[in-house]
Coordinates of C-alpha atoms and ligand atoms in Angstrom, one line a residue:
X1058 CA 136.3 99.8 76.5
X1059 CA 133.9 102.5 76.1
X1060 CA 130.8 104.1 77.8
X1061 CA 129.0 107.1 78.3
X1062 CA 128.5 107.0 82.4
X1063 CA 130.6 105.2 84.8
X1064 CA 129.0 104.5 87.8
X1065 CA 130.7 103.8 91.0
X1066 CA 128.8 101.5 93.7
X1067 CA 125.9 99.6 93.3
X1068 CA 123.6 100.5 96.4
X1069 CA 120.7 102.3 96.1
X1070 CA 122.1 105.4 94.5
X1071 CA 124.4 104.2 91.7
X1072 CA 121.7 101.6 90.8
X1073 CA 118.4 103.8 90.7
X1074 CA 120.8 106.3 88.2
X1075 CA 121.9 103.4 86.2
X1076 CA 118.0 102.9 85.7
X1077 CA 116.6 106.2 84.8
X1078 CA 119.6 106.5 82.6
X1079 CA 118.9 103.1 81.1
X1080 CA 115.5 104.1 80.2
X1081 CA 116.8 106.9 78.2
X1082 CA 119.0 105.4 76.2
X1083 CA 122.3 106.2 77.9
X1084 CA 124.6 103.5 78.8
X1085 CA 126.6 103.1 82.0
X1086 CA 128.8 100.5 83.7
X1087 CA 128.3 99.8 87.4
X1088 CA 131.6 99.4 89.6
X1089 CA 131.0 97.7 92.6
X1090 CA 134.0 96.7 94.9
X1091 CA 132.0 94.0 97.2
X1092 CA 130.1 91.0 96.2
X1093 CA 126.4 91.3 95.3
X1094 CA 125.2 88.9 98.5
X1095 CA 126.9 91.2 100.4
X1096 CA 125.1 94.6 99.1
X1097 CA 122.0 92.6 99.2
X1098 CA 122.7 91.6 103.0
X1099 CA 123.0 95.3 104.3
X1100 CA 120.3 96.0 106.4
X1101 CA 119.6 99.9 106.4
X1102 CA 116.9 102.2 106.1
X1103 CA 113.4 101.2 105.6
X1104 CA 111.1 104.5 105.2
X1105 CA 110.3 105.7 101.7
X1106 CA 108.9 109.1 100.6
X1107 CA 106.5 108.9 97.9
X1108 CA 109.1 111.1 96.0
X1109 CA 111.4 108.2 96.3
X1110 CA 108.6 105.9 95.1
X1111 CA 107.8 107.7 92.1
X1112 CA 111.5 107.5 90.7
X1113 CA 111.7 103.7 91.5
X1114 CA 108.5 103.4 89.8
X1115 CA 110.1 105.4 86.8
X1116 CA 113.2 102.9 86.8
X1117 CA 110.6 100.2 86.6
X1118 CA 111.0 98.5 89.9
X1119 CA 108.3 99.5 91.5
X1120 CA 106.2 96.4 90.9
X1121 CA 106.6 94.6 94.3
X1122 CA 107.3 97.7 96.4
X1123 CA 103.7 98.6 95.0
X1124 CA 102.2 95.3 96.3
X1125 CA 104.4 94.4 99.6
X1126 CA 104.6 98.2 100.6
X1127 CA 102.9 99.2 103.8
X1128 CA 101.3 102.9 103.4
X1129 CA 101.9 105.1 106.4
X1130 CA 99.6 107.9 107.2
X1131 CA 101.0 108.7 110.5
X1132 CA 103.7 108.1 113.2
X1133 CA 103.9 108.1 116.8
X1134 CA 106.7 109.5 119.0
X1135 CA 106.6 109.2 122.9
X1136 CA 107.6 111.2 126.1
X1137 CA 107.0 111.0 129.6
X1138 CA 105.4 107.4 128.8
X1139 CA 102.9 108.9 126.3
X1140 CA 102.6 108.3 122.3
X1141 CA 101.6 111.7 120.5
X1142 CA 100.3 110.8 116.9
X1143 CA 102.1 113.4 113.9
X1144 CA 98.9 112.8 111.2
X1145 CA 100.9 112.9 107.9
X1146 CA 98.0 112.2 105.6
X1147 CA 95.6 114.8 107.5
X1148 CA 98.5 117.6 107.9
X1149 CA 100.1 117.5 104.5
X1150 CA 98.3 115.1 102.4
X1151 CA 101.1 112.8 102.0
X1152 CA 102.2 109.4 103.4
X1153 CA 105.6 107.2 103.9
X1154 CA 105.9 103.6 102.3
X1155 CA 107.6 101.0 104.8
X1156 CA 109.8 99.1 102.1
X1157 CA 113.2 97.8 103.2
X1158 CA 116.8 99.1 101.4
X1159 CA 117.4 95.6 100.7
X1160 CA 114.3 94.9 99.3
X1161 CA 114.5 98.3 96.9
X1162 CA 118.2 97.2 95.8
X1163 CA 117.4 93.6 94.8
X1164 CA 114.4 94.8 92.7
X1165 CA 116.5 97.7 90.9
X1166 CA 119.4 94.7 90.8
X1167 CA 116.7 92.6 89.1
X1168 CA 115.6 95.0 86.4
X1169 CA 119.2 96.3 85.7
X1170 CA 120.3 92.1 84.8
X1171 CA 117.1 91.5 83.2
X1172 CA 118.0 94.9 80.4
X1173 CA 121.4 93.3 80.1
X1174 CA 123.1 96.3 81.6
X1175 CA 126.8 95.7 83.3
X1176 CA 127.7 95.6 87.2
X1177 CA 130.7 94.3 87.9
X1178 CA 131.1 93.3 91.6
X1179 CA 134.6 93.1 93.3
X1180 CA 136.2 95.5 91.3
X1181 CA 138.5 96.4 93.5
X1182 CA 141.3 99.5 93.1
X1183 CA 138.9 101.5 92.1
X1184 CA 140.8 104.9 90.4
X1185 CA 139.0 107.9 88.3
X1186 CA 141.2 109.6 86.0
X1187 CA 141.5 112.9 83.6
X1188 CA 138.4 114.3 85.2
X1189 CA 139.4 117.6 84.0
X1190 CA 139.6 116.6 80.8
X1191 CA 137.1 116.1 77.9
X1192 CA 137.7 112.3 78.5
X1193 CA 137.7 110.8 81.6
X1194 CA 138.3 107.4 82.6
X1195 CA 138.1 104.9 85.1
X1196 CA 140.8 102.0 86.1
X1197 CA 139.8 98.8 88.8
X1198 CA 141.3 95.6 88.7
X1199 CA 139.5 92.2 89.0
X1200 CA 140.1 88.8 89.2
X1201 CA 143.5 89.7 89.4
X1202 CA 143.4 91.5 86.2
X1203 CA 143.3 95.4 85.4
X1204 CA 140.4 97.0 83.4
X1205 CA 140.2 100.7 81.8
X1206 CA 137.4 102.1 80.7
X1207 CA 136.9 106.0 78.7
X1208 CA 133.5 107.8 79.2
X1209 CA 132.2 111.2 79.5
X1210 CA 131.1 111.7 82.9
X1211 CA 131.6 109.2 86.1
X1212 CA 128.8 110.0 88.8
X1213 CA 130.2 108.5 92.5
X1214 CA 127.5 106.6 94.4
X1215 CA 130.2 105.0 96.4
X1216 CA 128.9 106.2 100.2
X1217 CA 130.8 107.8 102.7
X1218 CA 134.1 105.7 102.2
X1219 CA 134.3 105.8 98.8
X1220 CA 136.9 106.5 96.6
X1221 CA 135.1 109.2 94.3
X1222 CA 134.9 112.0 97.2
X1223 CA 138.7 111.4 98.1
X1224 CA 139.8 112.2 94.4
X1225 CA 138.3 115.0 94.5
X1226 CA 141.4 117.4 95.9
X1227 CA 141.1 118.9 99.6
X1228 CA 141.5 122.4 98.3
X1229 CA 138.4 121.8 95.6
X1230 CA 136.1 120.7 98.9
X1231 CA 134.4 122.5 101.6
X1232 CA 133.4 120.1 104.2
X1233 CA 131.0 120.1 107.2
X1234 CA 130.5 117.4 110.0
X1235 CA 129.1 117.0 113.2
X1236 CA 129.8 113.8 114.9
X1237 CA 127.3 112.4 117.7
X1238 CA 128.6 110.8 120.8
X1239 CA 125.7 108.0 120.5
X1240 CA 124.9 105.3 117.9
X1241 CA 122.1 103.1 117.1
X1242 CA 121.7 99.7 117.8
X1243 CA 119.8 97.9 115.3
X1244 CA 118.0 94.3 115.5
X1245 CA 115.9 92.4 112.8
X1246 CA 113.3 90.0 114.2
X1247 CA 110.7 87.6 112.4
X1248 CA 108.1 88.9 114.8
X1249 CA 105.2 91.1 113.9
X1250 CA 105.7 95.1 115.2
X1251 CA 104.2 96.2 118.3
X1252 CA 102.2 98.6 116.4
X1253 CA 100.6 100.2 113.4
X1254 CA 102.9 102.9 113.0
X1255 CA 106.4 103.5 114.1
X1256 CA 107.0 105.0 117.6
X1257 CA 109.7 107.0 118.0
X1258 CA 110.6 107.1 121.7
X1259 CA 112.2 109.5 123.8
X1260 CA 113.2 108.0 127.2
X1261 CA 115.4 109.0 130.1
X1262 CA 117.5 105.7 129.6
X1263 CA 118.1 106.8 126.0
X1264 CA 116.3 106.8 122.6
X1265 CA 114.1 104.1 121.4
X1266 CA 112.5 103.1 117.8
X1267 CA 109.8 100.3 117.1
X1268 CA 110.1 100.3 113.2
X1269 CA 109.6 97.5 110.7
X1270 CA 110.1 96.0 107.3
X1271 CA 106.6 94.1 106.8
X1272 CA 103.8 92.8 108.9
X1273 CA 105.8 90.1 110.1
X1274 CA 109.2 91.5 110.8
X1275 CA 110.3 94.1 112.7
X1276 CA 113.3 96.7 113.4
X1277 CA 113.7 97.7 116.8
X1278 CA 116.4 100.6 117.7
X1279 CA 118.4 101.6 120.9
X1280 CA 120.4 104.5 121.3
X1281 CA 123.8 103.2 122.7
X1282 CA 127.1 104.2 123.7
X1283 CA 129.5 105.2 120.9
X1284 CA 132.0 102.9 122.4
X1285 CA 130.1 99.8 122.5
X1286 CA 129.7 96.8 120.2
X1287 CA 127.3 94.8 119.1
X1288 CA 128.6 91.6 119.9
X1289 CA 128.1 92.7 123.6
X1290 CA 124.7 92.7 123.1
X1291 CA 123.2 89.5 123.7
X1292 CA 119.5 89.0 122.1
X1293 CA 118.2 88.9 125.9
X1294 CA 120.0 92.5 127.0
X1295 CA 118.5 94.3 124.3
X1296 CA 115.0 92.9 124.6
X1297 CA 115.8 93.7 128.1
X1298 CA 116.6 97.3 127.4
X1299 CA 113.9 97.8 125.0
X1300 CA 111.1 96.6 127.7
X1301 CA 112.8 99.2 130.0
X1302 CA 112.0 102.1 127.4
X1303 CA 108.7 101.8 126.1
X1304 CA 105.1 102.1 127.5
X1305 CA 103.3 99.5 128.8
X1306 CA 100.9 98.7 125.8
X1307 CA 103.7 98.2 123.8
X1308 CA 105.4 95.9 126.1
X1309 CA 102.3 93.8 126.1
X1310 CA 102.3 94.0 122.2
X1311 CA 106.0 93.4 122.0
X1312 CA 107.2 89.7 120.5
X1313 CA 110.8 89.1 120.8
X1314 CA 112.7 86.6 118.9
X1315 CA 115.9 85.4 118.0
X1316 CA 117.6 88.6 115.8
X1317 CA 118.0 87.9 112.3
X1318 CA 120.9 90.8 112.1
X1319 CA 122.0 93.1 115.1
X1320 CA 123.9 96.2 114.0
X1321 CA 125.4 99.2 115.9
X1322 CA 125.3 102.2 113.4
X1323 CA 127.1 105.5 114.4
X1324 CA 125.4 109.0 113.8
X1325 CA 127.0 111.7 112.2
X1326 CA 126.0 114.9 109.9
X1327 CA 128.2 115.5 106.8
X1328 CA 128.0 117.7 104.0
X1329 CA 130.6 117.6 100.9
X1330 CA 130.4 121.2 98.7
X1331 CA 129.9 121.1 96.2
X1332 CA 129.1 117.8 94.9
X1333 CA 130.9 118.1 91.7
X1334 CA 134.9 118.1 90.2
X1335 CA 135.3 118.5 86.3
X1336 CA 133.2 115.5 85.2
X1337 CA 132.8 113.6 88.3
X1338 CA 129.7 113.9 90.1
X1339 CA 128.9 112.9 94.0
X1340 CA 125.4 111.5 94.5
X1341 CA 123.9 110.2 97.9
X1342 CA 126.0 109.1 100.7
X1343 CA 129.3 109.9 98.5
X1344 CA 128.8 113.5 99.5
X1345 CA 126.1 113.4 102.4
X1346 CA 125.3 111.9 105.2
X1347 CA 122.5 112.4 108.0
X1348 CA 122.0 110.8 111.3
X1349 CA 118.6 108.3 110.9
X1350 CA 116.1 109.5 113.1
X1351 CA 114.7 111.4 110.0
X1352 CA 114.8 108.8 108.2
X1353 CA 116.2 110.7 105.2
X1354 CA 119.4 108.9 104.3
X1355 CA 118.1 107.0 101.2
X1356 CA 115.6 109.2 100.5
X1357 CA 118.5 111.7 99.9
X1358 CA 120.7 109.9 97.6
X1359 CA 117.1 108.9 95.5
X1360 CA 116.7 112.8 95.4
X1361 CA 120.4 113.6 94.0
X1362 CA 120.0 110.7 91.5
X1363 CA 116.4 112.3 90.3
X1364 CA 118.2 115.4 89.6
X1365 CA 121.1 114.5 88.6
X1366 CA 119.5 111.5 86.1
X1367 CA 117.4 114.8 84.4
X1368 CA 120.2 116.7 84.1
X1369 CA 122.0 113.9 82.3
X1370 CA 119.7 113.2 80.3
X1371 CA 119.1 116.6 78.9
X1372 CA 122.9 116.7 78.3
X1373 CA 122.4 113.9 76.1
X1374 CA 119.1 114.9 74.7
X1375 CA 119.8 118.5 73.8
X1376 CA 123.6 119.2 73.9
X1377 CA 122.7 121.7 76.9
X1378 CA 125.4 121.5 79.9
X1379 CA 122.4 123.6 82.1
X1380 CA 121.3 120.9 84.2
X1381 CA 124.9 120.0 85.1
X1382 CA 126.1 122.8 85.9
X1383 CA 123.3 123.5 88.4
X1384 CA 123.2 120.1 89.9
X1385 CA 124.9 120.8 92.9
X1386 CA 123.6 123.9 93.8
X1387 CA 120.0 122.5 93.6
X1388 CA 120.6 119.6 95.6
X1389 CA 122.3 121.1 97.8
X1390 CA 119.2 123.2 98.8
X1391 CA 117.5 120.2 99.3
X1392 CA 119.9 118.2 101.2
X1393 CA 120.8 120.9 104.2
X1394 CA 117.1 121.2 104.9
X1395 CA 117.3 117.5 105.5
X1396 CA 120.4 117.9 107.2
X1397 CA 118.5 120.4 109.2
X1398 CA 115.4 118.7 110.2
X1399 CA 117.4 115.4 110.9
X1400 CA 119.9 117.2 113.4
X1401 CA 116.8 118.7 114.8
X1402 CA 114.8 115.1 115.4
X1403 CA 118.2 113.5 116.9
X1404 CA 118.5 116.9 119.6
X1405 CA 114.3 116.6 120.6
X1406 CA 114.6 112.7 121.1
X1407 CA 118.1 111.4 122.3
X1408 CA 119.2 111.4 126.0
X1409 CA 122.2 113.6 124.9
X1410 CA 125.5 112.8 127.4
X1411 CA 126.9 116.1 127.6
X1412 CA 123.6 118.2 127.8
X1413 CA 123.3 121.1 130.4
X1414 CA 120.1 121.5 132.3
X1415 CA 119.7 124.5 130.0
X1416 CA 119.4 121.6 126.8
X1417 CA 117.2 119.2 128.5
X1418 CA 114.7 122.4 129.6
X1419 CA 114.6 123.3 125.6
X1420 CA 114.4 119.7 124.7
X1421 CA 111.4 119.1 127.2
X1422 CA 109.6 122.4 125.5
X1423 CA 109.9 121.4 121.9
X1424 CA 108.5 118.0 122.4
X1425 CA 105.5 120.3 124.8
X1426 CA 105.1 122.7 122.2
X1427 CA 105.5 119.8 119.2
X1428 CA 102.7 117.9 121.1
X1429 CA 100.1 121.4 121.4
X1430 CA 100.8 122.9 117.9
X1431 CA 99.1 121.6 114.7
X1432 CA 101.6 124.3 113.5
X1433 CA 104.5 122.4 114.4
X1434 CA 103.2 119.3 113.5
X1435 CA 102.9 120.1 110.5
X1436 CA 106.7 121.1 109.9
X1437 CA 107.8 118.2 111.2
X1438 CA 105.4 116.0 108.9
X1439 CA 106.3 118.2 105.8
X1440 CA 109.8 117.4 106.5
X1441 CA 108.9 113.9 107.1
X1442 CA 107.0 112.7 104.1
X1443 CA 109.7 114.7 102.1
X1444 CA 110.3 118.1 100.6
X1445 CA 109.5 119.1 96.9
X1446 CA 112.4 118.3 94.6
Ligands
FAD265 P1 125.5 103.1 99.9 O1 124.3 102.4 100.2 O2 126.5 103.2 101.0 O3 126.2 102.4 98.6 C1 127.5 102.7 98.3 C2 128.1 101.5 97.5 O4 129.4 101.8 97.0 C3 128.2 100.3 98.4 O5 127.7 99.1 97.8 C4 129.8 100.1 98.5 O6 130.2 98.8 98.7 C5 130.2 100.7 97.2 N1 131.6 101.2 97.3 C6 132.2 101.9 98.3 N2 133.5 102.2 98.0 C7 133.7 101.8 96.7 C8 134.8 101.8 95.8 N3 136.0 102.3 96.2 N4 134.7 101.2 94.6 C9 133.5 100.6 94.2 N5 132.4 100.6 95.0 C10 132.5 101.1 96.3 N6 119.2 105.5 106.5 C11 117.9 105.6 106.9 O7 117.1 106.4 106.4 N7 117.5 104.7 107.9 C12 118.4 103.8 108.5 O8 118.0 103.1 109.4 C13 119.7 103.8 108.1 N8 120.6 102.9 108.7 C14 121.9 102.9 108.2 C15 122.9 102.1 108.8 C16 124.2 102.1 108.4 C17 125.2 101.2 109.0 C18 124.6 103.0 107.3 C19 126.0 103.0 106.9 C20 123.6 103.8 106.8 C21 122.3 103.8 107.2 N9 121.3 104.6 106.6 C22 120.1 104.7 107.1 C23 121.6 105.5 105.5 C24 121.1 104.9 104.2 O9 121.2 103.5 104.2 C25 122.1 105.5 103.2 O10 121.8 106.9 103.1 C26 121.9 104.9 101.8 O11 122.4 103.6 101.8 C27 122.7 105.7 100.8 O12 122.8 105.0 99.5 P2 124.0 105.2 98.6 O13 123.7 104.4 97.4 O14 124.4 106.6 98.5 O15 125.3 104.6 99.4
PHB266 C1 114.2 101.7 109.9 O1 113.1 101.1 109.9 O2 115.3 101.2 109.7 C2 114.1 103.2 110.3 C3 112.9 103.8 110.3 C4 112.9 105.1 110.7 C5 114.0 105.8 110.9 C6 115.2 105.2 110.8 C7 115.3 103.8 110.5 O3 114.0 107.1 111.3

């Protein structure tokens, strides 16, 4: 077997490449080691950036994110019992679309069976070979049977435990982390949100997030414990909690439910450098990650795959090796200035455990100045709706 682009993992990375590379005539295989209801039943981000939008569009699945999408001008974030409003639109010109991860991989799953291109799901053993060479290629087995195929380049969309970062030698990699001593605690619930626009909420009982994923079913957030479990967490005890961390209004406004899906996520910063090895290439969580409350994560990996897709695709277009070999340099501009603003939204809103009174002073005075400054509101919405590719 033959192809010009294997792609490893089929979440919203691997498949939004596949796509763009469809479109230009390049073809790819899609490894995928879990089964597709189970990629499809990952609950994960849910804020898009209009850049984000624009490539989806491009991959032509963009249809029902343009209908069911909710347009957000604005957000709210919350101290001392108070909601401060950022004005996206007004500041920068720009708005978010509400549009759930699921949602975005099932249409891009839809348009990649409807062209006929191949995913195979549960290919397990995953192993990338010859990348050094003129002619790679990529082993898995399946079904109990082993399949080999050649190609030219294999990009790795395979998210933080993947298999693609880990072939790449230690020696080759420069890594940097940072590891938060608090998760989030997730819950789906067919109830409509409490408000409009999110509300971030910074509490002395810990972090708080009223999101959603349509006008009828919200995400609701808790910062938590590391050590804790989901399964600990009855429906009642987090509604419970919840109640105890946001204003009044939105207590009134607040309709709890049974959960749909209750998930504790950990948060961490990590950077991979650089994101390429011979002819493998890292795009999304493969090589990055970034704790949520920037809501950046997905709108990362769409960011790498834009480059990376146009660097491809003028590889195949023009002979010209240009694009590829600046890939990871350019988004790796783009990705530590996400890396930066999302470390810097998780320091002004979580009830960090080990802070000195020094840190909570500094935290108090950027959410003061944050709240007086149309100066700083404005960073923090340029940041927010997304930074030029
Ligand atoms: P992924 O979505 O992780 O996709 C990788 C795919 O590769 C998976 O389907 C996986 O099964 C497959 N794979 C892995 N290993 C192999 C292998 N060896 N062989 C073949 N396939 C393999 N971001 C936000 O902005 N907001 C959020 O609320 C939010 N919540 C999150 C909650 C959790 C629990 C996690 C893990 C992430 C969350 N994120 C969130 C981040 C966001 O979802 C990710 O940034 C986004 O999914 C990245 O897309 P990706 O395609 O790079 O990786
Ligand atoms: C979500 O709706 O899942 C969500 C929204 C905003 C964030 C993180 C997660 O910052």
């Amino acid at each position: 077997m033959r192809t010009q682009v294997v792609i490893i993992g089929s979440g919203p990375a691997g498949l939004l490449l596949g796509q763009l590379l469809h479109k230009s005539g390049i073809d790819t295989i899609i490894l995928e080691q879990k089964p597709k209801d189970y990629v499809l039943g990952r609950i994960r981000a849910g804020v898009l950036e209009q850049g984000t939008v624009a490539l989806i569009e491009e991959a032509g699945a963009g249809v029902r994110l343009r209908h069911e999408g909710l347009i957000h001008d604005g957000t709210e974030i919350e101290f001392g019992g108070i909601r401060h409003r950022i004005d996206f639109k007004g500041l920068t010109g720009k708005s978010v679309i509400i549009y759930g991860q699921t949602e975005v991989t099932r249409d891009l799953m839809d348009v990649r069976e409807a062209c006929g291109a191949p995913t195979v799901y549960e290919a397990l053993d995953v192993g990338i070979h010859d990348i050094e060479s003129e002619s790679p290629s990529v082993r898995w087995s399946a079904d109990g049977k082993k399949f080999a195929i050649d190609c030219d380049y294999v990009v790795g969309c395979d998210g933080f435990h993947g298999v693609s970062r880990q072939t790449i030698p230690a020696t080759r990699l420069q890594t940097y982390e940072r590891a938060y001593p608090f998760g989030w605690l997730g819950i789906l619930v067919e109830k409509p949100p409490v408000s409009e626009e999110l509300i971030y909420v910074n509490h002395e009982r810990g972090f708080a997030l009223c999101s959603m994923r349509s006008r009828t079913r919200s995400r609701y957030y808790l910062q938590c414990p590391i050590e804790e479990h989901a399964e600990d967490w009855t429906d009642d005890r987090f509604w419970e909690e919840l109640t105890r961390r946001l204003d009044p209004q939105a207590v009134s406004k607040l309709q709890t439910g049974p959960s749909i899906e209750k998930s504790l996520a950990p948060l961490r910063s990590f950077v991979a450098e650089p994101m390429r090895f011979g002819r493998l290439f890292l795009a999304g969580d493969a090589a990055h990650i970034v704790p949520p409350t920037g809501a950046k994560g997905l709108n990362l990996a769409a960011s790498d795959v834009g480059i990376l897709s146009r660097a491809l695709i003028e590889r195949y277009k023009t002979n010209s090796d240009a694009g590829l070999d600046s890939y990871s340099q350019r988004a790796l501009a783009r990705i530590w200035k996400a890396e930066r603003f999302s470390w810097q939204m998780t320091q002004l809103l979580h009830l960090v455990p080990d802070a000195s009174g020094f840190d909570r002073k500094l935290q108090v005075a950027g959410l003061e100045y944050l709240f007086k400054s149309t100066a700083a509101q404005t960073a923090l919405a340029e940041n927010y709706v997304g930074l030029p590719y």
